[in-house]
Amino acid sequence: MSADFSPPRANPRLLGHEAAEAAFLDALRAGRLPHAWLITGPPGIGKATFAHRVARFLLSGGPRTAHSLDLPADHPTFRRTAAGGHADLLTIQRSGGGEEERKRRSREIPVEEIRRIEPFLRLTAAEGAWRVVIVDEAEAMNRNGANALLKILEEPPAHAVLLLTCGNPGALLPTIRSRCRHLALEPLPDATVDRLLAEHAPDLDPAERASLVRLAEGSIGRAASLLEEGGLGLYRDMLALLDDFPRVDFRAVHKMGDRIGPAQADSSWRLFTELLVWWMERLARAAARGTAPAEIVAGEGAVMQRVVGALDRAAGQSGGGPAGGLDRWVELWDNTRRLFAQADGSNLDRKQVLLQAFIGIERACNT
């Protein structure tokens, strides 16, 4: 099942980020609008949507007295920016496009893209007072690109605004961060994610929607991706591999490797490995707090109890003490995360990598 979600440049709505919108409008009303904004937060919560919302407002000549950045979808500026045809807006992002292009999607924003910004900003605004640049996923800039952007931030031209979205601000140069006004967007409330899913996928079963909301952790983008790519089914399949824990059904792991290992199953591989690493991290966080994570799908609680019990027994037998099970699981989570990252970066045999990951899980809980 798929849902109808507009891309950020064509999305007229933004929910859950009223405080960030008010902060921008306050700066505009004060007549001291910073030339650069760093918009941070987890993936899929609306950072790019917010940036395009700001850009449309400025390019439309929105007044300082406005109480909202909202611009109707039938407004000429909205239509041109949504179509990518506004002369005073430049968007820099990693390559995208069709399915084949997404498979080959660049892992970084090359310096050549960042160098497009300076000559663009030197031009006089064609349609109004502002020229606006959006750098989406700014953490993906390579080192040369980051240095090129820094030079622009050090001597920004008048009537120019740069909007940087970033999911990992620690990956940016400190000198870039220091030259930007920071707006930190928070994960969306579960009620907001549920509402958006209900609007955009009205035929989705309510129980399935509730599971997606819990799995999304405040990210409507993650929820939409999971829905589009069958994420709940993969999540259930992942848990099924641990049904007989502390033993792993390696025949089932082999079958899973045959299913998601081939190159044509790239999206399923990435989603499965992301879900497994996320599940391991979630269990570790809950164990550190002395709590049990809420079930996302039926039967998950029993799987988690078996894993935690096996870890505690293995740690006790090795003299690790009460905290030994958690320490062992955190180490295993980190090793698994690194293993999958190495597989992506070195073109390793995915099926063998998957087997190695589950061998590590079984060993950690049995020795």
PDB file of N, CA, C and O in Angstrom, residues 55-81:
ATOM      1  N   ALA A  55      11.119  29.705   2.330  1.00  0.00           N
ATOM      2  CA  ALA A  55      11.514  30.261   1.034  1.00  0.00           C
ATOM      3  C   ALA A  55      10.313  30.851   0.295  1.00  0.00           C
ATOM      4  O   ALA A  55      10.392  31.967  -0.239  1.00  0.00           O
ATOM      5  N   ARG A  56       9.214  30.125   0.266  1.00  0.00           N
ATOM      6  CA  ARG A  56       8.026  30.632  -0.429  1.00  0.00           C
ATOM      7  C   ARG A  56       7.542  31.936   0.185  1.00  0.00           C
ATOM      8  O   ARG A  56       7.166  32.878  -0.526  1.00  0.00           O
ATOM      9  N   PHE A  57       7.550  31.993   1.511  1.00  0.00           N
ATOM     10  CA  PHE A  57       7.071  33.190   2.197  1.00  0.00           C
ATOM     11  C   PHE A  57       7.933  34.399   1.834  1.00  0.00           C
ATOM     12  O   PHE A  57       7.413  35.475   1.500  1.00  0.00           O
ATOM     13  N   LEU A  58       9.245  34.242   1.883  1.00  0.00           N
ATOM     14  CA  LEU A  58      10.135  35.355   1.569  1.00  0.00           C
ATOM     15  C   LEU A  58      10.001  35.774   0.107  1.00  0.00           C
ATOM     16  O   LEU A  58       9.924  36.967  -0.207  1.00  0.00           O
ATOM     17  N   LEU A  59       9.964  34.799  -0.788  1.00  0.00           N
ATOM     18  CA  LEU A  59       9.915  35.112  -2.215  1.00  0.00           C
ATOM     19  C   LEU A  59       8.576  35.712  -2.630  1.00  0.00           C
ATOM     20  O   LEU A  59       8.503  36.417  -3.641  1.00  0.00           O
ATOM     21  N   SER A  60       7.547  35.467  -1.857  1.00  0.00           N
ATOM     22  CA  SER A  60       6.232  36.042  -2.174  1.00  0.00           C
ATOM     23  C   SER A  60       6.089  37.456  -1.632  1.00  0.00           C
ATOM     24  O   SER A  60       5.058  38.101  -1.859  1.00  0.00           O
ATOM     25  N   GLY A  61       7.117  37.924  -0.888  1.00  0.00           N
ATOM     26  CA  GLY A  61       7.032  39.247  -0.282  1.00  0.00           C
ATOM     27  C   GLY A  61       6.162  39.273   0.947  1.00  0.00           C
ATOM     28  O   GLY A  61       5.537  40.291   1.263  1.00  0.00           O
ATOM     29  N   GLY A  62       6.125  38.148   1.685  1.00  0.00           N
ATOM     30  CA  GLY A  62       5.313  38.076   2.897  1.00  0.00           C
ATOM     31  C   GLY A  62       5.635  39.201   3.859  1.00  0.00           C
ATOM     32  O   GLY A  62       6.803  39.525   4.090  1.00  0.00           O
ATOM     33  N   PRO A  63       4.639  39.818   4.461  1.00  0.00           N
ATOM     34  CA  PRO A  63       4.869  40.988   5.319  1.00  0.00           C
ATOM     35  C   PRO A  63       5.467  40.623   6.672  1.00  0.00           C
ATOM     36  O   PRO A  63       5.289  39.512   7.163  1.00  0.00           O
ATOM     37  N   ARG A  64       6.169  41.581   7.265  1.00  0.00           N
ATOM     38  CA  ARG A  64       6.747  41.355   8.591  1.00  0.00           C
ATOM     39  C   ARG A  64       5.683  41.160   9.656  1.00  0.00           C
ATOM     40  O   ARG A  64       5.944  40.579  10.707  1.00  0.00           O
ATOM     41  N   THR A  65       4.497  41.642   9.402  1.00  0.00           N
ATOM     42  CA  THR A  65       3.429  41.541  10.399  1.00  0.00           C
ATOM     43  C   THR A  65       2.692  40.214  10.343  1.00  0.00           C
ATOM     44  O   THR A  65       1.775  39.977  11.133  1.00  0.00           O
ATOM     45  N   ALA A  66       3.083  39.331   9.436  1.00  0.00           N
ATOM     46  CA  ALA A  66       2.380  38.050   9.285  1.00  0.00           C
ATOM     47  C   ALA A  66       2.530  37.200  10.538  1.00  0.00           C
ATOM     48  O   ALA A  66       3.544  37.263  11.246  1.00  0.00           O
ATOM     49  N   HIS A  67       1.527  36.402  10.822  1.00  0.00           N
ATOM     50  CA  HIS A  67       1.556  35.494  11.971  1.00  0.00           C
ATOM     51  C   HIS A  67       1.711  34.045  11.534  1.00  0.00           C
ATOM     52  O   HIS A  67       1.666  33.140  12.370  1.00  0.00           O
ATOM     53  N   SER A  68       1.903  33.835  10.258  1.00  0.00           N
ATOM     54  CA  SER A  68       2.076  32.485   9.729  1.00  0.00           C
ATOM     55  C   SER A  68       2.875  32.556   8.439  1.00  0.00           C
ATOM     56  O   SER A  68       2.830  33.554   7.719  1.00  0.00           O
ATOM     57  N   LEU A  69       3.617  31.485   8.161  1.00  0.00           N
ATOM     58  CA  LEU A  69       4.356  31.380   6.907  1.00  0.00           C
ATOM     59  C   LEU A  69       3.511  30.740   5.809  1.00  0.00           C
ATOM     60  O   LEU A  69       4.005  30.509   4.705  1.00  0.00           O
ATOM     61  N   ASP A  70       2.267  30.493   6.104  1.00  0.00           N
ATOM     62  CA  ASP A  70       1.411  29.772   5.167  1.00  0.00           C
ATOM     63  C   ASP A  70       1.211  30.559   3.874  1.00  0.00           C
ATOM     64  O   ASP A  70       1.021  31.777   3.881  1.00  0.00           O
ATOM     65  N   LEU A  71       1.270  29.848   2.762  1.00  0.00           N
ATOM     66  CA  LEU A  71       1.013  30.412   1.443  1.00  0.00           C
ATOM     67  C   LEU A  71       0.092  29.448   0.707  1.00  0.00           C
ATOM     68  O   LEU A  71       0.388  28.266   0.618  1.00  0.00           O
ATOM     69  N   PRO A  72      -1.029  29.908   0.193  1.00  0.00           N
ATOM     70  CA  PRO A  72      -1.971  29.003  -0.479  1.00  0.00           C
ATOM     71  C   PRO A  72      -1.319  28.294  -1.657  1.00  0.00           C
ATOM     72  O   PRO A  72      -0.462  28.850  -2.354  1.00  0.00           O
ATOM     73  N   ALA A  73      -1.746  27.054  -1.893  1.00  0.00           N
ATOM     74  CA  ALA A  73      -1.159  26.259  -2.969  1.00  0.00           C
ATOM     75  C   ALA A  73      -1.428  26.840  -4.348  1.00  0.00           C
ATOM     76  O   ALA A  73      -0.715  26.514  -5.304  1.00  0.00           O
ATOM     77  N   ASP A  74      -2.444  27.709  -4.461  1.00  0.00           N
ATOM     78  CA  ASP A  74      -2.731  28.313  -5.763  1.00  0.00           C
ATOM     79  C   ASP A  74      -2.039  29.662  -5.955  1.00  0.00           C
ATOM     80  O   ASP A  74      -2.233  30.329  -6.967  1.00  0.00           O
ATOM     81  N   HIS A  75      -1.209  30.057  -4.986  1.00  0.00           N
ATOM     82  CA  HIS A  75      -0.458  31.305  -5.114  1.00  0.00           C
ATOM     83  C   HIS A  75       0.604  31.124  -6.206  1.00  0.00           C
ATOM     84  O   HIS A  75       1.250  30.074  -6.306  1.00  0.00           O
ATOM     85  N   PRO A  76       0.830  32.145  -7.055  1.00  0.00           N
ATOM     86  CA  PRO A  76       1.816  32.010  -8.137  1.00  0.00           C
ATOM     87  C   PRO A  76       3.203  31.623  -7.645  1.00  0.00           C
ATOM     88  O   PRO A  76       3.895  30.814  -8.295  1.00  0.00           O
ATOM     89  N   THR A  77       3.644  32.204  -6.530  1.00  0.00           N
ATOM     90  CA  THR A  77       4.966  31.848  -6.008  1.00  0.00           C
ATOM     91  C   THR A  77       5.012  30.397  -5.584  1.00  0.00           C
ATOM     92  O   THR A  77       6.012  29.695  -5.813  1.00  0.00           O
ATOM     93  N   PHE A  78       3.944  29.921  -4.950  1.00  0.00           N
ATOM     94  CA  PHE A  78       3.885  28.516  -4.548  1.00  0.00           C
ATOM     95  C   PHE A  78       4.006  27.625  -5.778  1.00  0.00           C
ATOM     96  O   PHE A  78       4.786  26.661  -5.790  1.00  0.00           O
ATOM     97  N   ARG A  79       3.248  27.936  -6.806  1.00  0.00           N
ATOM     98  CA  ARG A  79       3.245  27.082  -7.987  1.00  0.00           C
ATOM     99  C   ARG A  79       4.621  27.042  -8.644  1.00  0.00           C
ATOM    100  O   ARG A  79       5.080  25.978  -9.077  1.00  0.00           O
ATOM    101  N   ARG A  80       5.301  28.185  -8.712  1.00  0.00           N
ATOM    102  CA  ARG A  80       6.601  28.215  -9.379  1.00  0.00           C
ATOM    103  C   ARG A  80       7.677  27.511  -8.561  1.00  0.00           C
ATOM    104  O   ARG A  80       8.530  26.814  -9.110  1.00  0.00           O
ATOM    105  N   THR A  81       7.668  27.706  -7.248  1.00  0.00           N
ATOM    106  CA  THR A  81       8.668  27.020  -6.425  1.00  0.00           C
ATOM    107  C   THR A  81       8.413  25.518  -6.408  1.00  0.00           C
ATOM    108  O   THR A  81       9.349  24.719  -6.421  1.00  0.00           O
TER     109      THR A  81
END
